Structures are given as structure tokens and as C-alpha cells.
mmCIF file of C-alpha atoms in Angstrom:
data_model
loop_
_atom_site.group_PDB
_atom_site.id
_atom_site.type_symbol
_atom_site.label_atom_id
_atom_site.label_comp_id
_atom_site.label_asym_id
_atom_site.label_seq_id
_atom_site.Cartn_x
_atom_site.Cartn_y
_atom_site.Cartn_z
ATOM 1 C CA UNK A 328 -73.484 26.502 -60.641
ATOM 2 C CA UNK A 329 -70.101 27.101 -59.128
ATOM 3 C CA UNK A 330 -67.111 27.230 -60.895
ATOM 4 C CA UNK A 331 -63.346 27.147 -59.529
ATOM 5 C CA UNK A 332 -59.652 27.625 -61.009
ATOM 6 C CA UNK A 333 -56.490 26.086 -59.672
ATOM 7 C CA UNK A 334 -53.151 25.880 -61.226
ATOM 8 C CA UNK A 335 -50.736 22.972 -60.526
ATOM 9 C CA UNK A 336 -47.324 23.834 -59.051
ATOM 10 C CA UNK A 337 -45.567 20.546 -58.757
ATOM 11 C CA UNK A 338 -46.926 19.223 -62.488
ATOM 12 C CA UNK A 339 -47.897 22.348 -64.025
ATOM 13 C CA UNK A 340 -51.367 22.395 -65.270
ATOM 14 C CA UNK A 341 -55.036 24.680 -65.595
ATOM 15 C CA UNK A 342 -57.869 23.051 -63.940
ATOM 16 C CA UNK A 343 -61.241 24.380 -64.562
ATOM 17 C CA UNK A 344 -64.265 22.680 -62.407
ATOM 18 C CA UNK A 345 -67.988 23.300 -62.687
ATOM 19 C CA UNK A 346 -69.811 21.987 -59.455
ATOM 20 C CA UNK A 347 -73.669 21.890 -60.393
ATOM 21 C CA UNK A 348 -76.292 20.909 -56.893
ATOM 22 C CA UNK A 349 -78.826 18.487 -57.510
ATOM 23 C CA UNK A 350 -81.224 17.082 -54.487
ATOM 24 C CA UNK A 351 -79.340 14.021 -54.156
ATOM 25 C CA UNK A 352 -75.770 15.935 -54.439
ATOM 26 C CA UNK A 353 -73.769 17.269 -56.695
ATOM 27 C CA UNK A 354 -71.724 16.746 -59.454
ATOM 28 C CA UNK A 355 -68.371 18.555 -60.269
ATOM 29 C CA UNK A 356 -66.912 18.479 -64.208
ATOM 30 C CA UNK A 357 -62.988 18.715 -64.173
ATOM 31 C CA UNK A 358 -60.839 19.679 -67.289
ATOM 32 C CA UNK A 359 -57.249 19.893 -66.636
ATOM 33 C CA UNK A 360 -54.698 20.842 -68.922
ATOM 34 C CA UNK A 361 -50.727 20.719 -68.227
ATOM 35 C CA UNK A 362 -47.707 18.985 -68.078
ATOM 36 C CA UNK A 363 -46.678 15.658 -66.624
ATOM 37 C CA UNK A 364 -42.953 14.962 -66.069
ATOM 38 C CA UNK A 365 -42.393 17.342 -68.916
ATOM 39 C CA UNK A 366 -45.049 15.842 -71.264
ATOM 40 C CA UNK A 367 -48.338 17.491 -72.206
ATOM 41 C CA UNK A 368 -51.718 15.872 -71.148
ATOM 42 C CA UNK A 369 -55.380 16.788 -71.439
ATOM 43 C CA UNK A 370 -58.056 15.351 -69.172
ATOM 44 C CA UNK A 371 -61.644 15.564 -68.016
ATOM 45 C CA UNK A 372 -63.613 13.698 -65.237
ATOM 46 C CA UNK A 373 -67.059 14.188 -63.914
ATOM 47 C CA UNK A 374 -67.777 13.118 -60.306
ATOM 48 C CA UNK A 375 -71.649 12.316 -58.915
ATOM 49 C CA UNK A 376 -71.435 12.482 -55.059
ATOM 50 C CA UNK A 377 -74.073 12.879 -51.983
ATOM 51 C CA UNK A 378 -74.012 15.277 -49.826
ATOM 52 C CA UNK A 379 -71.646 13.145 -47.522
ATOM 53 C CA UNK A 380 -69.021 12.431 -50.305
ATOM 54 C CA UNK A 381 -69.897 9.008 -51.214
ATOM 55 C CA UNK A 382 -69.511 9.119 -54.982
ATOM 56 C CA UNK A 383 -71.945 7.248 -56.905
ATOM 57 C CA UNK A 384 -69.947 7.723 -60.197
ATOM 58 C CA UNK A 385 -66.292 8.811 -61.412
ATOM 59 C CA UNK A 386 -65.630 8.791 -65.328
ATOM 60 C CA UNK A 387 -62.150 9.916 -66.721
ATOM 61 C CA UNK A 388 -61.059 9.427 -70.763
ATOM 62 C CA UNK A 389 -60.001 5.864 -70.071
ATOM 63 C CA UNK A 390 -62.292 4.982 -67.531
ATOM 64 C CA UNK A 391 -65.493 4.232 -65.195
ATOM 65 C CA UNK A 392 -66.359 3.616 -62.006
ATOM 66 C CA UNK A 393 -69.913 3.349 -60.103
ATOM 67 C CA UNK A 394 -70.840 2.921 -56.573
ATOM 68 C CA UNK A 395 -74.460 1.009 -57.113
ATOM 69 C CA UNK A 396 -74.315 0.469 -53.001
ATOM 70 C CA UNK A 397 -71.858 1.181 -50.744
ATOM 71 C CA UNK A 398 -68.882 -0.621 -51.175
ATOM 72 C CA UNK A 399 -69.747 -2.381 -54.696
ATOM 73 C CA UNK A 400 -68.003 -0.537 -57.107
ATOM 74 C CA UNK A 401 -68.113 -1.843 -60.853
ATOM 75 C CA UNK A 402 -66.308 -0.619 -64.273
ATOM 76 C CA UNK A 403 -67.842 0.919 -67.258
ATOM 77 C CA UNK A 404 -68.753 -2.441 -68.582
ATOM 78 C CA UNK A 405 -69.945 -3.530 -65.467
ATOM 79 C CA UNK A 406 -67.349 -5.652 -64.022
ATOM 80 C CA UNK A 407 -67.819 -5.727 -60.010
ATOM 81 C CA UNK A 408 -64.600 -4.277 -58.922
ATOM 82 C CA UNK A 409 -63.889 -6.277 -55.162
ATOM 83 C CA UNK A 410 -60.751 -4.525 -54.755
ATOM 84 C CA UNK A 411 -62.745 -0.955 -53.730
ATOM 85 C CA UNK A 412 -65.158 -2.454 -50.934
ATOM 86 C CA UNK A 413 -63.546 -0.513 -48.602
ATOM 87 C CA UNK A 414 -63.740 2.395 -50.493
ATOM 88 C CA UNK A 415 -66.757 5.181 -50.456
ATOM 89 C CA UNK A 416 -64.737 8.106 -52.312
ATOM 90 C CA UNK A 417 -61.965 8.508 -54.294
ATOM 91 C CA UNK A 418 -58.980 11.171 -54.731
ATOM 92 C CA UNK A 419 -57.848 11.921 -58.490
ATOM 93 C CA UNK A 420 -53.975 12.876 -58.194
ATOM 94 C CA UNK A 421 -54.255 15.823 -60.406
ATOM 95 C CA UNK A 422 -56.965 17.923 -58.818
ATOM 96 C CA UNK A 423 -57.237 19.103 -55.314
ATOM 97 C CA UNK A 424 -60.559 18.907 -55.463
ATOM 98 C CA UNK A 425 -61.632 15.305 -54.469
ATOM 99 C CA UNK A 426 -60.097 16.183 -51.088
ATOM 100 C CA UNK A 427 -63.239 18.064 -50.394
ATOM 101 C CA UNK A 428 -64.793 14.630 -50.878
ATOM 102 C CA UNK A 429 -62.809 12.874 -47.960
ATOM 103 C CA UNK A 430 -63.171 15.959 -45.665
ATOM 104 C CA UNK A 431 -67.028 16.180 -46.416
ATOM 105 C CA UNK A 432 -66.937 11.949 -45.958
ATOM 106 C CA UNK A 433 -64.985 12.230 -42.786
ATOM 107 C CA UNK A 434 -67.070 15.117 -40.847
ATOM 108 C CA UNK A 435 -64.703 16.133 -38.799
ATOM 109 C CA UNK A 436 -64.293 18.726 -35.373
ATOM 110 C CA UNK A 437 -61.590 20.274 -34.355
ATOM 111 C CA UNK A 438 -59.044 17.807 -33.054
ATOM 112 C CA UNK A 439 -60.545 14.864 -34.909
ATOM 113 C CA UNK A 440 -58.597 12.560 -36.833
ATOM 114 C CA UNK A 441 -60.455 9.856 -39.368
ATOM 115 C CA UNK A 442 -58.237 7.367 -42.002
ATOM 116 C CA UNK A 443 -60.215 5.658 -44.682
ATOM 117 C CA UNK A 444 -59.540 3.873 -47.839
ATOM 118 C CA UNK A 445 -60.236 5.671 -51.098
ATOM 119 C CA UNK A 446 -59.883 4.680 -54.475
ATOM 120 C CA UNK A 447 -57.045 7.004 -56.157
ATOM 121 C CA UNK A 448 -56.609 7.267 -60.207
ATOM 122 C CA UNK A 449 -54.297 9.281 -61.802
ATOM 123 C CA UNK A 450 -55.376 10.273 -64.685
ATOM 124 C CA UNK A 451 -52.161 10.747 -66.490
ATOM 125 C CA UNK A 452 -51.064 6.891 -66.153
ATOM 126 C CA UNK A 453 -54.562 5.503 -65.721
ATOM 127 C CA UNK A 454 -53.222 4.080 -62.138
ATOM 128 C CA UNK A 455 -56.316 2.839 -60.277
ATOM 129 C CA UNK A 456 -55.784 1.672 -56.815
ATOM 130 C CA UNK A 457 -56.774 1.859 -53.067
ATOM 131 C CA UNK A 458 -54.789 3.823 -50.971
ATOM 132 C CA UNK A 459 -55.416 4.792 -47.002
ATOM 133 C CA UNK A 460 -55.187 8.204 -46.032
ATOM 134 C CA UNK A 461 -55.453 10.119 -42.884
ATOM 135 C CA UNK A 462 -57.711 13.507 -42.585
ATOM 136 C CA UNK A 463 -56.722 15.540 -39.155
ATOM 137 C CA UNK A 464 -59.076 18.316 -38.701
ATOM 138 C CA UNK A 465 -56.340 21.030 -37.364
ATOM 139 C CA UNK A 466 -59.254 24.040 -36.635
ATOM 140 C CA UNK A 467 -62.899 24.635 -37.723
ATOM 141 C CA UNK A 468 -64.676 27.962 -38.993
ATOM 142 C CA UNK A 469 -67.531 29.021 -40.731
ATOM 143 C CA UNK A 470 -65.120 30.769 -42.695
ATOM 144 C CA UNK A 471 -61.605 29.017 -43.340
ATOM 145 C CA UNK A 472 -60.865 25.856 -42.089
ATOM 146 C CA UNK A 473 -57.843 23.974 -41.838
ATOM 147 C CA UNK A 474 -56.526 19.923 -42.017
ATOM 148 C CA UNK A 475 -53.958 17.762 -42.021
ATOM 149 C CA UNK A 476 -53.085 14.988 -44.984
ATOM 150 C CA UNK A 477 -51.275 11.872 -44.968
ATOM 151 C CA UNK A 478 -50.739 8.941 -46.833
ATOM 152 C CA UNK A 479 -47.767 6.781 -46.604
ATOM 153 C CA UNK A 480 -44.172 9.059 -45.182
ATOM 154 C CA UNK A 481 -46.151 12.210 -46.895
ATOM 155 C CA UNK A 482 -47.700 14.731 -44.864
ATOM 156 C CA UNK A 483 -49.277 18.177 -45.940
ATOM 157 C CA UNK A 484 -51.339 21.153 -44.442
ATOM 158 C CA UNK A 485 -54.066 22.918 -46.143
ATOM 159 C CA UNK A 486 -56.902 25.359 -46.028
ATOM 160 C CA UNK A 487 -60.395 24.632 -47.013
ATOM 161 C CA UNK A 488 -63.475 27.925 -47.190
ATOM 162 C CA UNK A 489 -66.707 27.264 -45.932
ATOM 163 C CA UNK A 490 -67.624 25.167 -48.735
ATOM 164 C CA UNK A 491 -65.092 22.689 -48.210
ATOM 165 C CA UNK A 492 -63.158 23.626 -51.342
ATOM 166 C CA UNK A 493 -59.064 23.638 -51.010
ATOM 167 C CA UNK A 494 -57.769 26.984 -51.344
ATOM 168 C CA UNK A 495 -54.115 26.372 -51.401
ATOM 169 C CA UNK A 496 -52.524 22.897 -51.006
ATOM 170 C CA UNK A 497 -48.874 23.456 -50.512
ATOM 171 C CA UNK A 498 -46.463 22.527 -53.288
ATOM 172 C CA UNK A 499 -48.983 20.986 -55.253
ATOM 173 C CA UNK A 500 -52.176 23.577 -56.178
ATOM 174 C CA UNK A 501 -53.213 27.298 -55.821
ATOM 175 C CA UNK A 502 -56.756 28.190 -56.335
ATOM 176 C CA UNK A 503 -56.683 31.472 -58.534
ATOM 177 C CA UNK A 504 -60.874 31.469 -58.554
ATOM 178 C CA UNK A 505 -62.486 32.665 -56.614
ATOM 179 C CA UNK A 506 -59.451 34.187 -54.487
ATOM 180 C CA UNK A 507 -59.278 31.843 -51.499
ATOM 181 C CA UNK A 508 -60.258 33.722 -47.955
ATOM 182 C CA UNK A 509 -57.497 34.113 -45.671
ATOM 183 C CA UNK A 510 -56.789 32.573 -42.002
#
């Protein structure tokens, strides 16, 4: 088991996440704690993925979503959702963490740029959409590796370790464990 720390700069918050391997994949438990435009909020998730980043499941407090095939996505109860099709990961606003997902999705080298559709939820306002966003991988080590984010007019560089995990994402998270390597 791995675990990992990063505190929210833009929305402060505490995340805690527990990444457990399984053959299949693995599956990382979120609990964040902090503040969203000045309000407090608690929330959990738990995140089933293969060792590509196609999630097979995302639950939050308010919600559910599983990836039975790729591309057919249904709700807790089992409602097909047709809207995700597109859509093999997703990114949860308050954790940096599900951009390890995309990156890991994307397999990128040096130089390579890759935009796909993922299904974003924010946890704080239960907001469930698609959204597009564009992974550039900027440079590749075994050690610390470094890409590019955009969706819509924003745009954001960060560093990932080996593992693929973010260690700082620039006005938004810092990773306080385990202390991030350097470039």
C-alpha cells in the first residue's frame, strides 16, 4: 500500500490517498477535507483503474459511476450514462491525483501531445460532465517527469515521480508526502 498527502492551495484542503495494487490494477481511496469558496466540505472517493488508467469504477458521497466496457458508463442504479462514451477516465477537481490517470491513459514520450475526453466531477457541487483536455509530455525520466495541461483558455505545468504521481501542480496542490523528488 502507498499512501500520499497533498494540501490544496487555491481551495484549501488535506487530502489523504491510499493506493492499494491488485493484478488487474489498482485502486486509490481519497479523503479530502477543506474549504470551498470559504465553506467547509468533507469528501471521500475510491477509484478502480487498470494499469492503463481506464477506470472501471468512481464512487463519491453523492454518487457512482462504472465502466462495464469501454465507453458504457452507468450510475449507481444502473442507468447507462451515453453522455461518457467518449470517456475512459475521469479527473475529480479537488485532487491532483486523477491526473496520473490521464498521463498513465495517454502514454506519452517526450514531445508527445494526446487530448481526450474525461468525465470530470467535482465533488463539492456534484458537477458531472465531460470535458476535453490536452496532456503534452514536456520531458521523460525514470525519475521526475514533466507535462503540460490544458483545458479550455487554462494552461498549467507540472511534475510527476516515477510513479506517475503529481508532485506539485502550480497554484492548485503541493504534495507534502512523500517529499516530491526534484528536477
Amino acid at each position: 500500500m502507498k499512501r500520499l498527502v497533498w494540501q490544496g492551495i487555491d481551495q484549501p484542503s488535506m487530502e489523504y490517498l491510499t493506493l492499494t495494487g491488485h493484478d488487474y490494477g489498482w485502486n486509490a481511496r481519497g479523503c479530502i477535507i477543506g474549504l470551498w469558496d470559504g465553506q467547509p466540505y468533507s469528501a471521500t472517493y475510491n477509484l478502480e483503474y487498470d494499469l492503463m488508467g481506464e477506470v472501471r469504477r468512481v464512487a463519491w458521497d453523492t454518487g457512482e459511476l462504472v465502466q462495464r466496457e469501454p465507453g458504457i458508463w452507468s450510475d449507481g442504479e444502473g442507468h447507462e450514462r451515453r453522455e461518457f462514451v467518449e470517456c475512459r477516465t475521469v479527473d475529480i477537481r479537488q485532487t491532483p491525483f486523477t491526473n496520473t490517470l490521464a498521463i498513465l491513459y495517454a502514454e506519452l514520450g517526450t514531445g508527445m501531445s494526446l487530448e481526450i475526453p474525461v468525465v470530470y466531477i467535482n465533488l463539492v457541487t456534484n458537477e458531472v460532465i465531460v470535458v476535453r483536455q490536452r496532456y503534452t509530455c514536456l520531458s521523460w525520466s525514470p525519475a521526475v517527469s514533466r507535462y503540460r495541461f490544458q483545458q479550455d483558455d487554462y494552461t498549467v505545468e507540472f511534475d510527476v515521480d516515477a510513479e506517475l504521481n503529481v508532485n506539485d501542480y502550480p497554484g492548485l496542490f503541493t504534495r507534502l508526502y512523500p517529499r516530491a523528488a526534484q528536477t
